[in-house]
Amino acid sequence: MIKDIAQAAKDVKIPMRIGVNGGSLRKDLLDNPEFRTSSGGYKTAGMMVRECLDAVALIEDIVGGKGIVPLVLSVKASDPLAMLTANFDIARQTDYPIHLGVTEAGSDEDGIIVSCAGLMPLLAYGIGDTIRVSIKDPLKQIRAAYRILRSYGLREYGVRIISCPTCGRMGNFPLTELEQRLNEEFSKRLDLRGTIALMGCPVNGIGESNQHSYGLIGSHTGAADIYYNGNKEKRIEPPDIIDKIVVDALEFLEGKS
């Protein structure tokens, strides 16, 4: 069957994906002492690499050489360390495109965290051509994947909102409520680009505000100094300060300010 599929892919000039999953490895690899640890466990990364490269060699042999049928390699595991170790090795030994993902990652929050643990070291070294974040909701998969890529400057995706963790210096400024509201508003405006920096005080706020599109520094009185592209533009005062800031940020990033 593999021979027929490979030959058909060659005939119609379409790519094939070689997918290896740490949960369904070949029995001969599982039985091979080479891939057992001293404690009796398995060297999952090594087995995945061997199975992937064996499949690459098989396809190349069937079609008559390297590159005749475009291949995409996908080597996944639920263990992010095994997954990234295997993909570092695959990238070192081949030059085929690689699809990255931690499979069976878990629920939303845990799944995103585990996916980041596996994906981001590889992306930092330029490894990977496509990614998937394996959480249950398909829309959340897409949003999470875009945000991971955005964090490294690999894709543009909406407006990024950064915020300080808050501390005793912040005073009466409603930073948490403002952040929630801005996230709600800008999640509807993926056409806009830029970064909003929300800072509760001037200690780090001035430096952060100088680095981003729209900067805000809260004061202990509940007012906020607003920066446009690193330049202090205005001070917004209570009451209704959250509504005022949302309108101001939207107008600025829409190019109306």
CSV table of C-alpha atoms in Angstrom, one decimal:
chain,number,residue,atom,x,y,z
A,1,MET,CA,0.0,0.0,0.0
A,2,ILE,CA,2.8,2.5,0.9
A,3,LYS,CA,4.4,1.8,-2.5
A,4,ASP,CA,1.1,2.6,-4.3
A,5,ILE,CA,0.6,5.8,-2.4
A,6,ALA,CA,4.1,7.0,-2.9
A,7,GLN,CA,3.9,6.2,-6.6
A,8,ALA,CA,0.6,8.0,-6.9
A,9,ALA,CA,2.0,11.1,-5.1
A,10,LYS,CA,4.9,11.0,-7.6
A,11,ASP,CA,2.6,10.7,-10.6
A,12,VAL,CA,0.4,13.7,-9.6
A,13,LYS,CA,3.2,15.7,-8.0
A,14,ILE,CA,1.6,16.2,-4.6
A,15,PRO,CA,3.4,16.2,-1.2
A,16,MET,CA,3.2,13.4,1.4
A,17,ARG,CA,3.2,13.8,5.1
A,18,ILE,CA,5.2,11.3,7.2
A,19,GLY,CA,3.6,11.4,10.7
A,20,VAL,CA,5.2,9.7,13.7
A,21,ASN,CA,3.4,9.7,17.1
A,22,GLY,CA,5.1,8.7,20.4
A,23,GLY,CA,1.9,6.8,21.3
A,24,SER,CA,2.0,4.4,18.3
A,25,LEU,CA,5.6,3.5,17.6
A,26,ARG,CA,6.6,0.3,15.8
A,27,LYS,CA,6.9,-2.8,17.8
A,28,ASP,CA,10.4,-3.6,16.7
A,29,LEU,CA,11.6,-0.3,18.1
A,30,LEU,CA,9.8,-0.9,21.4
A,31,ASP,CA,11.4,-4.3,21.6
A,32,ASN,CA,14.9,-3.0,20.7
A,33,PRO,CA,17.2,-2.7,23.8
A,34,GLU,CA,18.9,0.3,22.1
A,35,PHE,CA,15.8,2.3,23.0
A,36,ARG,CA,15.4,1.2,26.6
A,37,THR,CA,16.6,3.2,29.6
A,38,SER,CA,18.5,1.8,32.5
A,39,SER,CA,15.3,2.1,34.6
A,40,GLY,CA,13.3,0.1,32.1
A,41,GLY,CA,11.6,3.0,30.3
A,42,TYR,CA,11.7,4.0,26.7
A,43,LYS,CA,13.9,6.5,24.8
A,44,THR,CA,10.9,7.9,23.0
A,45,ALA,CA,12.7,10.7,21.1
A,46,GLY,CA,15.2,8.3,19.7
A,47,MET,CA,12.5,5.8,18.5
A,48,MET,CA,10.5,8.6,16.9
A,49,VAL,CA,13.6,9.8,15.0
A,50,ARG,CA,14.4,6.3,13.8
A,51,GLU,CA,10.9,5.6,12.6
A,52,CYS,CA,10.7,8.9,10.8
A,53,LEU,CA,14.0,8.6,9.0
A,54,ASP,CA,13.2,5.0,8.1
A,55,ALA,CA,10.0,6.2,6.5
A,56,VAL,CA,11.8,8.9,4.6
A,57,ALA,CA,14.4,6.4,3.3
A,58,LEU,CA,11.6,4.0,2.3
A,59,ILE,CA,9.7,6.7,0.3
A,60,GLU,CA,12.8,8.0,-1.4
A,61,ASP,CA,13.7,4.4,-2.4
A,62,ILE,CA,10.3,3.8,-3.8
A,63,VAL,CA,10.1,7.0,-5.9
A,64,GLY,CA,13.8,6.9,-7.0
A,65,GLY,CA,15.5,9.6,-4.9
A,66,LYS,CA,15.4,12.5,-2.6
A,67,GLY,CA,13.0,15.4,-3.4
A,68,ILE,CA,11.1,13.6,-6.2
A,69,VAL,CA,8.0,13.5,-3.9
A,70,PRO,CA,7.9,16.5,-1.5
A,71,LEU,CA,7.7,15.3,2.0
A,72,VAL,CA,6.5,17.0,5.2
A,73,LEU,CA,7.7,15.5,8.5
A,74,SER,CA,5.6,15.5,11.6
A,75,VAL,CA,7.1,13.9,14.8
A,76,LYS,CA,4.9,14.4,17.8
A,77,ALA,CA,4.6,13.2,21.4
A,78,SER,CA,2.6,14.2,24.5
A,79,ASP,CA,5.9,14.7,26.3
A,80,PRO,CA,7.2,18.2,25.2
A,81,LEU,CA,10.8,17.3,25.9
A,82,ALA,CA,10.7,14.1,23.8
A,83,MET,CA,9.0,16.1,21.0
A,84,LEU,CA,11.5,18.9,20.9
A,85,THR,CA,14.5,16.6,21.3
A,86,ALA,CA,13.3,14.5,18.3
A,87,ASN,CA,12.6,17.5,16.1
A,88,PHE,CA,16.0,19.0,16.8
A,89,ASP,CA,17.5,15.7,15.6
A,90,ILE,CA,15.2,15.5,12.6
A,91,ALA,CA,16.1,19.1,11.6
A,92,ARG,CA,19.8,18.2,11.9
A,93,GLN,CA,19.5,15.2,9.7
A,94,THR,CA,17.1,16.3,7.0
A,95,ASP,CA,16.1,19.4,5.2
A,96,TYR,CA,12.4,18.5,4.6
A,97,PRO,CA,9.7,20.9,6.0
A,98,ILE,CA,8.7,20.0,9.5
A,99,HIS,CA,5.2,20.3,11.2
A,100,LEU,CA,5.5,20.9,14.9
A,101,GLY,CA,3.1,20.1,17.7
A,102,VAL,CA,2.8,18.5,21.2
A,103,THR,CA,0.0,15.9,20.8
A,104,GLU,CA,-2.6,15.2,23.4
A,105,ALA,CA,-1.5,18.4,25.1
A,106,GLY,CA,-4.5,18.6,27.5
A,107,SER,CA,-7.1,21.2,28.5
A,108,ASP,CA,-7.0,24.8,27.3
A,109,GLU,CA,-4.6,26.3,29.8
A,110,ASP,CA,-2.4,23.2,30.4
A,111,GLY,CA,-2.5,22.4,26.7
A,112,ILE,CA,-1.2,25.9,25.7
A,113,ILE,CA,1.5,25.8,28.4
A,114,VAL,CA,2.7,22.3,27.4
A,115,SER,CA,2.6,23.3,23.7
A,116,CYS,CA,4.7,26.4,24.4
A,117,ALA,CA,7.3,24.3,26.3
A,118,GLY,CA,7.7,22.1,23.2
A,119,LEU,CA,7.3,24.6,20.4
A,120,MET,CA,9.2,27.7,21.5
A,121,PRO,CA,12.7,26.3,21.8
A,122,LEU,CA,12.4,24.9,18.3
A,123,LEU,CA,11.0,28.2,16.9
A,124,ALA,CA,13.8,30.1,18.5
A,125,TYR,CA,16.3,28.2,16.4
A,126,GLY,CA,14.3,28.5,13.2
A,127,ILE,CA,13.0,25.0,13.2
A,128,GLY,CA,9.5,24.3,12.0
A,129,ASP,CA,7.4,25.3,9.0
A,130,THR,CA,3.9,24.8,10.4
A,131,ILE,CA,2.6,24.4,14.0
A,132,ARG,CA,-0.5,23.1,15.8
A,133,VAL,CA,-1.6,23.7,19.4
A,134,SER,CA,-3.5,20.5,20.3
A,135,ILE,CA,-6.3,21.8,22.5
A,136,LYS,CA,-9.9,20.7,22.0
A,137,ASP,CA,-11.5,24.0,20.7
A,138,PRO,CA,-10.4,24.5,17.1
A,139,LEU,CA,-10.8,28.3,17.2
A,140,LYS,CA,-8.7,28.5,20.4
A,141,GLN,CA,-6.1,26.3,18.6
A,142,ILE,CA,-5.7,28.9,15.9
A,143,ARG,CA,-5.6,31.9,18.3
A,144,ALA,CA,-3.0,30.2,20.5
A,145,ALA,CA,-0.9,29.3,17.5
A,146,TYR,CA,-0.9,32.8,16.2
A,147,ARG,CA,0.0,34.3,19.6
A,148,ILE,CA,2.9,31.9,20.0
A,149,LEU,CA,4.2,33.0,16.5
A,150,ARG,CA,3.5,36.6,17.3
A,151,SER,CA,5.6,36.4,20.5
A,152,TYR,CA,8.7,35.7,18.3
A,153,GLY,CA,7.8,38.2,15.6
A,154,LEU,CA,7.0,35.4,13.2
A,155,ARG,CA,3.4,36.5,12.4
A,156,GLU,CA,1.3,39.6,12.9
A,157,TYR,CA,-1.9,39.0,14.7
A,158,GLY,CA,-4.1,41.7,16.2
A,159,VAL,CA,-3.0,44.0,19.0
A,160,ARG,CA,-0.7,42.6,21.7
A,161,ILE,CA,-1.5,43.8,25.2
A,162,ILE,CA,1.2,43.6,27.9
A,163,SER,CA,0.6,44.5,31.5
A,164,CYS,CA,2.6,44.7,34.7
A,165,PRO,CA,1.7,42.2,37.4
A,166,THR,CA,0.7,45.0,39.8
A,167,CYS,CA,2.2,45.7,43.2
A,168,GLY,CA,1.9,48.1,46.1
A,169,ARG,CA,3.1,51.1,44.1
A,170,MET,CA,0.1,51.1,41.9
A,171,GLY,CA,-2.3,52.9,44.1
A,172,ASN,CA,-5.9,53.3,43.0
A,173,PHE,CA,-5.6,52.8,39.3
A,174,PRO,CA,-7.9,50.0,37.9
A,175,LEU,CA,-5.3,48.2,35.8
A,176,THR,CA,-6.7,44.7,36.0
A,177,GLU,CA,-10.2,45.9,35.0
A,178,LEU,CA,-8.7,48.0,32.1
A,179,GLU,CA,-6.7,45.1,30.8
A,180,GLN,CA,-9.8,42.8,30.8
A,181,ARG,CA,-11.8,45.4,28.9
A,182,LEU,CA,-9.0,46.1,26.3
A,183,ASN,CA,-8.6,42.4,25.7
A,184,GLU,CA,-12.4,42.1,25.1
A,185,GLU,CA,-12.4,45.1,22.7
A,186,PHE,CA,-9.3,44.3,20.7
A,187,SER,CA,-10.2,40.6,20.3
A,188,LYS,CA,-12.9,41.9,18.0
A,189,ARG,CA,-10.4,44.0,16.0
A,190,LEU,CA,-7.8,41.6,14.6
A,191,ASP,CA,-7.4,44.0,11.6
A,192,LEU,CA,-5.4,46.4,13.9
A,193,ARG,CA,-1.7,46.1,14.7
A,194,GLY,CA,0.4,47.3,17.5
A,195,THR,CA,1.3,46.8,21.2
A,196,ILE,CA,-0.4,48.3,24.2
A,197,ALA,CA,1.7,48.5,27.4
A,198,LEU,CA,-0.3,48.9,30.6
A,199,MET,CA,1.9,49.9,33.5
A,200,GLY,CA,0.8,50.6,37.1
A,201,CYS,CA,3.5,53.1,38.0
A,202,PRO,CA,6.5,55.0,36.4
A,203,VAL,CA,9.2,52.7,37.8
A,204,ASN,CA,9.2,50.5,34.7
A,205,GLY,CA,6.3,52.3,33.0
A,206,ILE,CA,8.3,55.0,31.3
A,207,GLY,CA,10.7,52.6,29.7
A,208,GLU,CA,8.0,50.3,28.5
A,209,SER,CA,5.9,53.1,27.2
A,210,ASN,CA,8.8,54.3,25.1
A,211,GLN,CA,9.0,50.9,23.4
A,212,HIS,CA,5.5,50.3,22.3
A,213,SER,CA,2.7,51.8,20.1
A,214,TYR,CA,0.5,52.8,22.9
A,215,GLY,CA,1.7,53.2,26.5
A,216,LEU,CA,-0.1,53.9,29.7
A,217,ILE,CA,1.2,54.7,33.1
A,218,GLY,CA,-1.3,54.7,35.9
A,219,SER,CA,-1.0,57.0,38.9
A,220,HIS,CA,-2.0,56.6,42.6
A,221,THR,CA,-4.7,59.2,42.0
A,222,GLY,CA,-6.4,56.9,39.4
A,223,ALA,CA,-5.4,59.0,36.4
A,224,ALA,CA,-3.2,57.8,33.6
A,225,ASP,CA,-0.4,59.3,31.4
A,226,ILE,CA,-0.8,58.2,27.8
A,227,TYR,CA,2.1,57.7,25.3
A,228,TYR,CA,1.9,57.5,21.6
A,229,ASN,CA,4.9,55.7,20.0
A,230,GLY,CA,7.1,56.7,22.9
A,231,ASN,CA,6.0,60.3,23.2
A,232,LYS,CA,3.9,61.5,26.2
A,233,GLU,CA,0.7,62.7,24.6
A,234,LYS,CA,-1.9,63.4,27.4
A,235,ARG,CA,-3.2,62.6,30.8
A,236,ILE,CA,-6.6,61.0,31.2
A,237,GLU,CA,-8.5,61.6,34.4
A,238,PRO,CA,-11.4,59.9,36.2
A,239,PRO,CA,-14.3,59.4,36.1
A,240,ASP,CA,-15.1,56.7,33.5
A,241,ILE,CA,-11.4,56.4,32.9
A,242,ILE,CA,-11.7,52.8,31.5
A,243,ASP,CA,-14.2,53.9,28.9
A,244,LYS,CA,-12.0,56.9,28.0
A,245,ILE,CA,-8.9,54.9,27.6
A,246,VAL,CA,-10.6,52.2,25.5
A,247,VAL,CA,-11.9,54.9,23.1
A,248,ASP,CA,-8.5,56.6,23.0
A,249,ALA,CA,-6.5,53.4,22.3
A,250,LEU,CA,-8.9,52.4,19.6
A,251,GLU,CA,-8.8,55.8,17.9
A,252,PHE,CA,-5.0,55.9,18.1
A,253,LEU,CA,-4.5,52.4,16.6
A,254,GLU,CA,-7.1,53.1,13.9
A,255,GLY,CA,-5.0,56.1,13.0
A,256,LYS,CA,-7.6,58.7,14.0
A,257,SER,CA,-5.6,60.3,16.8
